[in-house]
Tab-separated table of C-alpha atoms and ligand atoms in Angstrom:
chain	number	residue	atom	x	y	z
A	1	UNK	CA	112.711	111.870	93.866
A	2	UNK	CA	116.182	111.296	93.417
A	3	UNK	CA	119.222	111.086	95.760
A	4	UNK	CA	121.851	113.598	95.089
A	5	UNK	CA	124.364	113.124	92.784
A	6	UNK	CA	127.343	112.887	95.371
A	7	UNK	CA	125.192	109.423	96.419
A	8	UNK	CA	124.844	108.059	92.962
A	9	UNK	CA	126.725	106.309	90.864
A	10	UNK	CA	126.262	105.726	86.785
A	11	UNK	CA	125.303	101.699	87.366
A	12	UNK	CA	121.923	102.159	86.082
A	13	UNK	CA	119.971	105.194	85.244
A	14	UNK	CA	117.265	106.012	88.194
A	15	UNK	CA	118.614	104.087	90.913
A	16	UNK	CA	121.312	104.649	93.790
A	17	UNK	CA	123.580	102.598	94.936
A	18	UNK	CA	124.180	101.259	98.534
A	19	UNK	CA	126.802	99.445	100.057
A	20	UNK	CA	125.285	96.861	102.302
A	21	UNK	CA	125.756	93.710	103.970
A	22	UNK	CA	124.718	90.120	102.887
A	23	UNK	CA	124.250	87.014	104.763
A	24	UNK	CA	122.770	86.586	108.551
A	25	UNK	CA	120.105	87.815	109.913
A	26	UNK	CA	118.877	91.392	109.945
A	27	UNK	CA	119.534	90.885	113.469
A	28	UNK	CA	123.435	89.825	112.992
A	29	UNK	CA	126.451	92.160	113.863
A	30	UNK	CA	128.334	93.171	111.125
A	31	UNK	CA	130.670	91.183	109.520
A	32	UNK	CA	134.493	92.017	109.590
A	33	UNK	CA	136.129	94.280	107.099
A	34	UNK	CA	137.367	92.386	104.573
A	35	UNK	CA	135.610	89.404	105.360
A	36	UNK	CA	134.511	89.467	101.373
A	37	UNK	CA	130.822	89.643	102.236
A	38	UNK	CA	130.311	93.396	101.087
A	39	UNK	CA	127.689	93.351	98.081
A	40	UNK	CA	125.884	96.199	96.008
A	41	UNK	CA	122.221	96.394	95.899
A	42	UNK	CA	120.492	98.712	93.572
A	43	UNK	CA	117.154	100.687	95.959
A	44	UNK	CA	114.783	102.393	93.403
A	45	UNK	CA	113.700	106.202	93.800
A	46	UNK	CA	110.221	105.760	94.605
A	47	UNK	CA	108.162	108.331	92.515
A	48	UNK	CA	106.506	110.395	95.156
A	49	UNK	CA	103.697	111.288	92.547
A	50	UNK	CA	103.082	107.442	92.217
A	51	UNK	CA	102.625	107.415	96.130
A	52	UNK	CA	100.644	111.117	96.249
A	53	UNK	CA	98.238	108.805	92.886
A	54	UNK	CA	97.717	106.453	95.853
A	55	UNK	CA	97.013	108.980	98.328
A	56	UNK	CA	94.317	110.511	96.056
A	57	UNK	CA	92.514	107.166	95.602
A	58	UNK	CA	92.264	106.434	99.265
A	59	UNK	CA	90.873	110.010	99.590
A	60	UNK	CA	87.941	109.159	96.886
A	61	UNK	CA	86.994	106.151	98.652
A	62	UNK	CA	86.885	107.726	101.873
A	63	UNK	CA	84.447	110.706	99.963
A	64	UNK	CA	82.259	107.872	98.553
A	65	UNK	CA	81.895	105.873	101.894
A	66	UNK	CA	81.034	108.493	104.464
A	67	UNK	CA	84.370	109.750	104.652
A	68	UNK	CA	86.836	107.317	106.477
A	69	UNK	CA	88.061	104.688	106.214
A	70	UNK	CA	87.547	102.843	109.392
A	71	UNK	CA	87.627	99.255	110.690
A	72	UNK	CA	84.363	97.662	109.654
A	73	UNK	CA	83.150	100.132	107.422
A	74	UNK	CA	82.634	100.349	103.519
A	75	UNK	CA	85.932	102.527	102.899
A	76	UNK	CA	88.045	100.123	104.867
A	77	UNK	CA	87.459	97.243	102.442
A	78	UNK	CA	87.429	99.405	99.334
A	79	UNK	CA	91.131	100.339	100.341
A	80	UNK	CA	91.812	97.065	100.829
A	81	UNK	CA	90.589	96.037	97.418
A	82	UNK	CA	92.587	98.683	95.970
A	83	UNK	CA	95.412	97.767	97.454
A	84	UNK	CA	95.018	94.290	96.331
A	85	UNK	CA	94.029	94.924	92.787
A	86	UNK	CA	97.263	96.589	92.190
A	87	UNK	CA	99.476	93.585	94.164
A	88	UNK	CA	97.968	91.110	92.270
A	89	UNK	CA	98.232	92.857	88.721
A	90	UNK	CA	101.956	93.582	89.687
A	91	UNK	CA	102.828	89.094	90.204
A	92	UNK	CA	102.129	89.032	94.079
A	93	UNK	CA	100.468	85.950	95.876
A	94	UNK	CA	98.352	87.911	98.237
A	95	UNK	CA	96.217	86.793	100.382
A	96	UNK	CA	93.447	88.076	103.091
A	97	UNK	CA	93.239	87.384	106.676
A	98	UNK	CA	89.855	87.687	107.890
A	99	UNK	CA	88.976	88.549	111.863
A	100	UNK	CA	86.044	89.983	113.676
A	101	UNK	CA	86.942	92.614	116.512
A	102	UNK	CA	84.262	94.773	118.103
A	103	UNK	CA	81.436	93.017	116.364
A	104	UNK	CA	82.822	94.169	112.993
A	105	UNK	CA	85.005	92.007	110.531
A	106	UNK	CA	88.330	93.086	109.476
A	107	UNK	CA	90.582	92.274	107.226
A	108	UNK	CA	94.827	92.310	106.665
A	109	UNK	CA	95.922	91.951	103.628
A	110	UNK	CA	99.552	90.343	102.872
A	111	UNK	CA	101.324	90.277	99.717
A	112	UNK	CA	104.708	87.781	98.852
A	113	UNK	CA	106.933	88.364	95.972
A	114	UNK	CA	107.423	84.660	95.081
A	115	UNK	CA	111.438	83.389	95.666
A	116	UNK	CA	114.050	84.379	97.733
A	117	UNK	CA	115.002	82.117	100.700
A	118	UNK	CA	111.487	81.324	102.382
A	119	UNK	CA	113.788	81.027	105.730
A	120	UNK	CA	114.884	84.333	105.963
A	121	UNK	CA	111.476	86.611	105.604
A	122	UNK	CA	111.981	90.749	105.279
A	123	UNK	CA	108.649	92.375	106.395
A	124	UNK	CA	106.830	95.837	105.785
A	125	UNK	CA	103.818	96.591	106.814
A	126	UNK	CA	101.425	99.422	107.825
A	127	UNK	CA	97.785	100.319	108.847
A	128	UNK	CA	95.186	100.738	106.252
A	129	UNK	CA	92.480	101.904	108.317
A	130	UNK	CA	91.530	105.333	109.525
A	131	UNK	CA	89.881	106.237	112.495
A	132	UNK	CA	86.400	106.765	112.035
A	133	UNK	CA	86.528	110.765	112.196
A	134	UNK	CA	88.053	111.555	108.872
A	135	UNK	CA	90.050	109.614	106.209
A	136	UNK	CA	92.764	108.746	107.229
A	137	UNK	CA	95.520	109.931	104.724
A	138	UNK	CA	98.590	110.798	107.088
A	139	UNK	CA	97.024	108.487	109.023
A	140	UNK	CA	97.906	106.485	107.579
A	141	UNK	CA	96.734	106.226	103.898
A	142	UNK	CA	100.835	107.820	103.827
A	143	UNK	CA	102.595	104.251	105.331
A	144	UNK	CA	100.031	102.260	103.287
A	145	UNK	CA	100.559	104.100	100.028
A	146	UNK	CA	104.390	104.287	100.711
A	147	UNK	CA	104.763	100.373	101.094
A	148	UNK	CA	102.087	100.076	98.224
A	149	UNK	CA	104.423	101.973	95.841
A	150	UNK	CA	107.811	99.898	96.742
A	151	UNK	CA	105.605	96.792	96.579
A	152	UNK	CA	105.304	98.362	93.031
A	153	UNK	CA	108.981	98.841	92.844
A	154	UNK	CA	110.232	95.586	93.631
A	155	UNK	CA	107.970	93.934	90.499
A	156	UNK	CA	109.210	96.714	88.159
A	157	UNK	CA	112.522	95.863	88.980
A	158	UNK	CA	111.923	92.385	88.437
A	159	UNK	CA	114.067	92.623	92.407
A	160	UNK	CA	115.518	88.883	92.879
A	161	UNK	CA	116.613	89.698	96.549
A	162	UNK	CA	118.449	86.640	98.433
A	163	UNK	CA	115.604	87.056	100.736
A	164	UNK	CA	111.752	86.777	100.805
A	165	UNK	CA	109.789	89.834	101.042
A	166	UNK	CA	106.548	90.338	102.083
A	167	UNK	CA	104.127	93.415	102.256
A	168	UNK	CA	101.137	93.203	104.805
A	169	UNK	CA	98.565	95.798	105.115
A	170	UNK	CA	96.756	96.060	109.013
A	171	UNK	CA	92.832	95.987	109.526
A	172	UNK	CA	92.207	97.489	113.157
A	173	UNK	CA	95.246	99.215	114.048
A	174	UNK	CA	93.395	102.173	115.644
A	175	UNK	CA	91.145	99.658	118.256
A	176	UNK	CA	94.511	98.760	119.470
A	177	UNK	CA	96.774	97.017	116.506
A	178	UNK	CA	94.101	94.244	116.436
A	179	UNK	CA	95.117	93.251	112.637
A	180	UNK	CA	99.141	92.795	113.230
A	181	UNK	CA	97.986	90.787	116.384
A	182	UNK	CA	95.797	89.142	114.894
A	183	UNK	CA	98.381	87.764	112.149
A	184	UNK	CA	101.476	87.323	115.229
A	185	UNK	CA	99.483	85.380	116.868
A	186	UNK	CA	98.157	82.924	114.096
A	187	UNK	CA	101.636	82.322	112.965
A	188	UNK	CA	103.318	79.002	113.705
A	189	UNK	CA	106.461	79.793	116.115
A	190	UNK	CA	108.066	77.830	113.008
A	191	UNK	CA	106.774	80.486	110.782
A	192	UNK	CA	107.502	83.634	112.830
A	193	UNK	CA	110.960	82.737	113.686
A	194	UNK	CA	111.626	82.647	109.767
A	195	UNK	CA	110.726	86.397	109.908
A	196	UNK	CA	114.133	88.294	110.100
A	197	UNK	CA	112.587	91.526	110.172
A	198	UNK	CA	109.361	93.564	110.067
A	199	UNK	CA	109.454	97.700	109.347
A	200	UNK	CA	106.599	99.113	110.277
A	201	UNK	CA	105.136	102.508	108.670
A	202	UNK	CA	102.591	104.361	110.290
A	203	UNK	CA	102.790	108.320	109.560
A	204	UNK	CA	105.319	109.410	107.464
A	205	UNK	CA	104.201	112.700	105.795
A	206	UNK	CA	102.924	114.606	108.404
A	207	UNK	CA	101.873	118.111	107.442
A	208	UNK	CA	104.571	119.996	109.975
A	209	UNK	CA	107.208	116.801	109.914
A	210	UNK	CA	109.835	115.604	111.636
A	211	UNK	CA	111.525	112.455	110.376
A	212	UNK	CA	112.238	109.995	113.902
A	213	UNK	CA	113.648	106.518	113.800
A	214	UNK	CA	112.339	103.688	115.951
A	215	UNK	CA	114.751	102.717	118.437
A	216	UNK	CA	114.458	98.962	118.583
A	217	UNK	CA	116.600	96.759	116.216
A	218	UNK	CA	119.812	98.487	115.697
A	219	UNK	CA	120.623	96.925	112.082
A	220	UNK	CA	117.317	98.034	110.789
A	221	UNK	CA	117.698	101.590	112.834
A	222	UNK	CA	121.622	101.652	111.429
A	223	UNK	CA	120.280	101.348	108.117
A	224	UNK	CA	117.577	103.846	108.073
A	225	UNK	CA	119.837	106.372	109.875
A	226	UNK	CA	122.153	106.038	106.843
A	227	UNK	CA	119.769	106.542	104.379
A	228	UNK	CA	118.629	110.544	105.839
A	229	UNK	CA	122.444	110.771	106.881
A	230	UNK	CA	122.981	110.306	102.739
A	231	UNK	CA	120.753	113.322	101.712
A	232	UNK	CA	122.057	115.135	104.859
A	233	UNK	CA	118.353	115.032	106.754
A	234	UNK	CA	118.973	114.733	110.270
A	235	UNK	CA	116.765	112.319	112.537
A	236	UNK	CA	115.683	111.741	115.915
A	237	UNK	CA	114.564	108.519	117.791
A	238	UNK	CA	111.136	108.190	118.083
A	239	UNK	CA	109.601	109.340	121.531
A	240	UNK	CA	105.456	109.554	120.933
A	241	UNK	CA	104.985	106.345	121.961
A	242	UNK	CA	106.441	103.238	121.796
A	243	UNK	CA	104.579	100.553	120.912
A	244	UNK	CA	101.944	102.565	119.910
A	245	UNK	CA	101.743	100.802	115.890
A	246	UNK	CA	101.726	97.461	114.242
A	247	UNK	CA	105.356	96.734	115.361
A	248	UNK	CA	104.555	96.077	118.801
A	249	UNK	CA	103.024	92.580	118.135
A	250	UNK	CA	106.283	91.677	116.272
A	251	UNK	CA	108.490	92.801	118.652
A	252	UNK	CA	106.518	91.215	121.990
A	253	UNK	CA	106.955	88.134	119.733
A	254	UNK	CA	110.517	88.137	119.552
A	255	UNK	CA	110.826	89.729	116.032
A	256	UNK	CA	112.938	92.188	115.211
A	257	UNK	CA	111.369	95.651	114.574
A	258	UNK	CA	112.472	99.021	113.410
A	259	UNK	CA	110.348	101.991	111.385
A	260	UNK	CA	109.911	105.662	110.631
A	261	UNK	CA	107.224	108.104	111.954
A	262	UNK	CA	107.081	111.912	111.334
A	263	UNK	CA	105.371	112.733	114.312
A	264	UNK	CA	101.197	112.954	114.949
A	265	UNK	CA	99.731	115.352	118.639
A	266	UNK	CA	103.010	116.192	119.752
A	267	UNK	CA	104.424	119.950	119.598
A	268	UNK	CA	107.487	120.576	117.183
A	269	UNK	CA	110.336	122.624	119.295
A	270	UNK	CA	112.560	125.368	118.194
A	271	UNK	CA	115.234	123.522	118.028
A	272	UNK	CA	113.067	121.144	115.756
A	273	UNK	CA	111.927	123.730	113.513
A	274	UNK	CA	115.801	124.877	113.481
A	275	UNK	CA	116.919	121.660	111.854
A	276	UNK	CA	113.678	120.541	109.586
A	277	UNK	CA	111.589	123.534	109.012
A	278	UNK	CA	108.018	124.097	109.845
A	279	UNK	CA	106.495	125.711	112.451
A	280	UNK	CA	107.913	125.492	116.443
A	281	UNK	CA	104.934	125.498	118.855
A	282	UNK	CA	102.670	123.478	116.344
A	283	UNK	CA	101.888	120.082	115.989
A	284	UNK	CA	103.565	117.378	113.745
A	285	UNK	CA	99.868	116.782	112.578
A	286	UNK	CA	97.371	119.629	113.571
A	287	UNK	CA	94.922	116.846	111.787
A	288	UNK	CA	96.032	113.925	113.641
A	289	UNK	CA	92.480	111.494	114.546
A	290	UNK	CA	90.519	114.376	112.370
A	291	UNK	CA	88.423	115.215	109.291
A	292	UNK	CA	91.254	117.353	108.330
A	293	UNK	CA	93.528	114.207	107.516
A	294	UNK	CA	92.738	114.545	104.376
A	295	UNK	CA	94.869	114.762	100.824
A	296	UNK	CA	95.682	118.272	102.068
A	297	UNK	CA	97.360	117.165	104.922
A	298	UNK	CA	100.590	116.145	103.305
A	299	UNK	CA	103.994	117.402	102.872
A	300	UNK	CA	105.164	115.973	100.050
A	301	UNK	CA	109.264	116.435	100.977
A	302	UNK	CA	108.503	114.375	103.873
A	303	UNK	CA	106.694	111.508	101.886
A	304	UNK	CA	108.875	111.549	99.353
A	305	UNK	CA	111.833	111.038	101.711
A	306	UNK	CA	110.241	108.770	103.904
A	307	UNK	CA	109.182	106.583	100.795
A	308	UNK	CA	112.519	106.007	99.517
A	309	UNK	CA	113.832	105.141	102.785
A	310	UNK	CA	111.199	102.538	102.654
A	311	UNK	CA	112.732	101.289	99.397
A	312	UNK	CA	116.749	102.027	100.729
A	313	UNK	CA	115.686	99.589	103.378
A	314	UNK	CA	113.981	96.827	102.225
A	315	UNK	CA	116.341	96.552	99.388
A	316	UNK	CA	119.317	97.313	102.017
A	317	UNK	CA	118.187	94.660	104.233
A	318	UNK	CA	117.313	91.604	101.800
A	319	UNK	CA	119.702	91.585	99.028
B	1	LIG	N1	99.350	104.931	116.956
B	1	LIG	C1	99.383	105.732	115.774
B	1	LIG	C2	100.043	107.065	115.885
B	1	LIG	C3	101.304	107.092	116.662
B	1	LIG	C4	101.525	107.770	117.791
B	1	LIG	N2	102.796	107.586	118.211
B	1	LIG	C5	103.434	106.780	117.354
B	1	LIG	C6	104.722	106.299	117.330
B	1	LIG	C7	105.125	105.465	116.309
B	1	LIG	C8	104.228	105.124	115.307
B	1	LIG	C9	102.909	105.597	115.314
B	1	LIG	C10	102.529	106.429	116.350
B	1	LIG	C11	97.992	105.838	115.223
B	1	LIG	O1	97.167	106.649	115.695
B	1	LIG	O2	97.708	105.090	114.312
B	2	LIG	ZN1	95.750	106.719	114.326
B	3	LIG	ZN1	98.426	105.205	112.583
């Protein structure tokens, strides 16, 4: 859905207009006022209906293959091949990464929009498997389908950012991020020190939500902050865990890492509930590692706001 109106500008009908920061890495402090290097970059809304279409799809194949989506199983690959199918017919070069863990193979999937400058690499990525309980669809068919949709975004907007993107989608997450390990610790040190940046996705429409900020890299954290400070959502720094998602290979590698999570087993407060609605005492995700996580366990404001942050950013942090 759209920004509001006191964010947008009449450049272009159905996008919004940031003010952000060229040149440098992700990493880089900001350069001085005035110093000329202030550019505009056009982020997409990201329909959250094309996201939810997503959401649904992941749900079938769960249905048809015993109901998850887990490392090893039938649904896991079926998401990935749907995932794929839609990369490919949308101009990426993606490619599969293949790896056995726990006697089972797995897969990641990474997708490149071809240009930008191959030196200075702007990641996203997130876990396509579920646990084996239930599919799987805050958890986190939500990150998958939320990258999957800007991936989308970026070839409809024929996007020629000054950087490279790429998209990767994690086999194994839930036995322990084995995926994003996997693909850290195949990569040349040549190779992962051209990676500026990886945002990492990994529940972002929890049913009860809160909307939290990873605290690592603060220009990726700066510029996610400013995106909920521009429709007036407030955040919090993320607390369940760190490390506990496909960022933590990237950062132990040297890479720097920032994301969004609206919260899984942990209890929203009062003072929560005050600021974002929902229900104090309850869970972020009653559902969380169940056969409830299902299509029904959604809230669509949260997805929708979480998605075009994904968008905000990416095109924020490459242009
Ligand atoms: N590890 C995730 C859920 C999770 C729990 N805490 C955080 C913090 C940041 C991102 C994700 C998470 C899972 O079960 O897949
Ligand atoms: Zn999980
Ligand atoms: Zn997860």
């Amino acid at each position: 859905m759209k920004l509001p109106v006191s964010r947008r500008t009449a450049v272009a009908c159905g996008v919004s207009v940031v003010m952000l920061l060229t040149g440098g890495s992700i990493a880089g402090a900001a350069p001085a006022p005035g110093s000329g290097s202030a550019a505009l970059a056009a982020a997409p809304d990201i329909p959250v209906a094309n996201v939810k279409a997503h959401l649904a799809q992941l749900q079938s194949i769960a249905t048809a293959n015993g109901g998850n989506r887990a490392h090893g199983r039938a649904g896991y690959k079926a998401s990935l091949d749907y995932v794929k199918a839609k990369l490919d017919a949308a101009g990426f070069t993606t490619a599969i990464q293949q790896f056995t863990s726990s006697g089972r193979t797995g897969y990641n999937l990474v997708a490149d929009w071809p240009g930008g400058d191959a030196d200075h690499v702007v990641m996203a990525g997130s876990h396509l498997d579920s646990v084996t309980a239930g599919p799987g669809i805050n958890d986190n068919g939500s990150g998958s389908a939320a990258v999957l949709e800007t991936a989308l975004a970026v070839s409809r907007a024929g996007y020629h950012p000054a950087k490279h993107l790429r998209f990767a989608w994690w086999g194994a997450e839930e036995l322990g991020m084995v995926g994003s390990r996997y693909y850290v610790n195949n990569l040349s040190s040549a190779n992962r020190a051209r990676i500026g940046g990886y945002l990492n996705f990994d529940m972002i429409g929890s049913p009860n939500p809160g909307y939290f900020v990873y605290d690592d890299d603060p220009t990726i954290e700066k510029t996610f902050k400013d995106y909920f400070a521009g429709i007036g959502v407030p955040t919090e720094i993320e607390t369940e865990g760190d490390g506990r998602s496909d960022h933590a290979p990237f950062k132990n590698a040297g890479v720097p890492v920032g994301g969004l999570f609206s919260g899984a087993d942990y209890t929203k407060t009062a003072a929560q509930a005050a600021k974002w609605g929902g229900t104090a005492g309850r869970a972020f995700d009653r559902c969380y590692h169940s056969s409830c996580d299902t299509s029904a366990n959604i809230d669509d404001t949260a997805l929708n706001r979480n998605a075009d942050a994904v968008a905000y950013a990416l095109w924020a942090l490459s242009s």
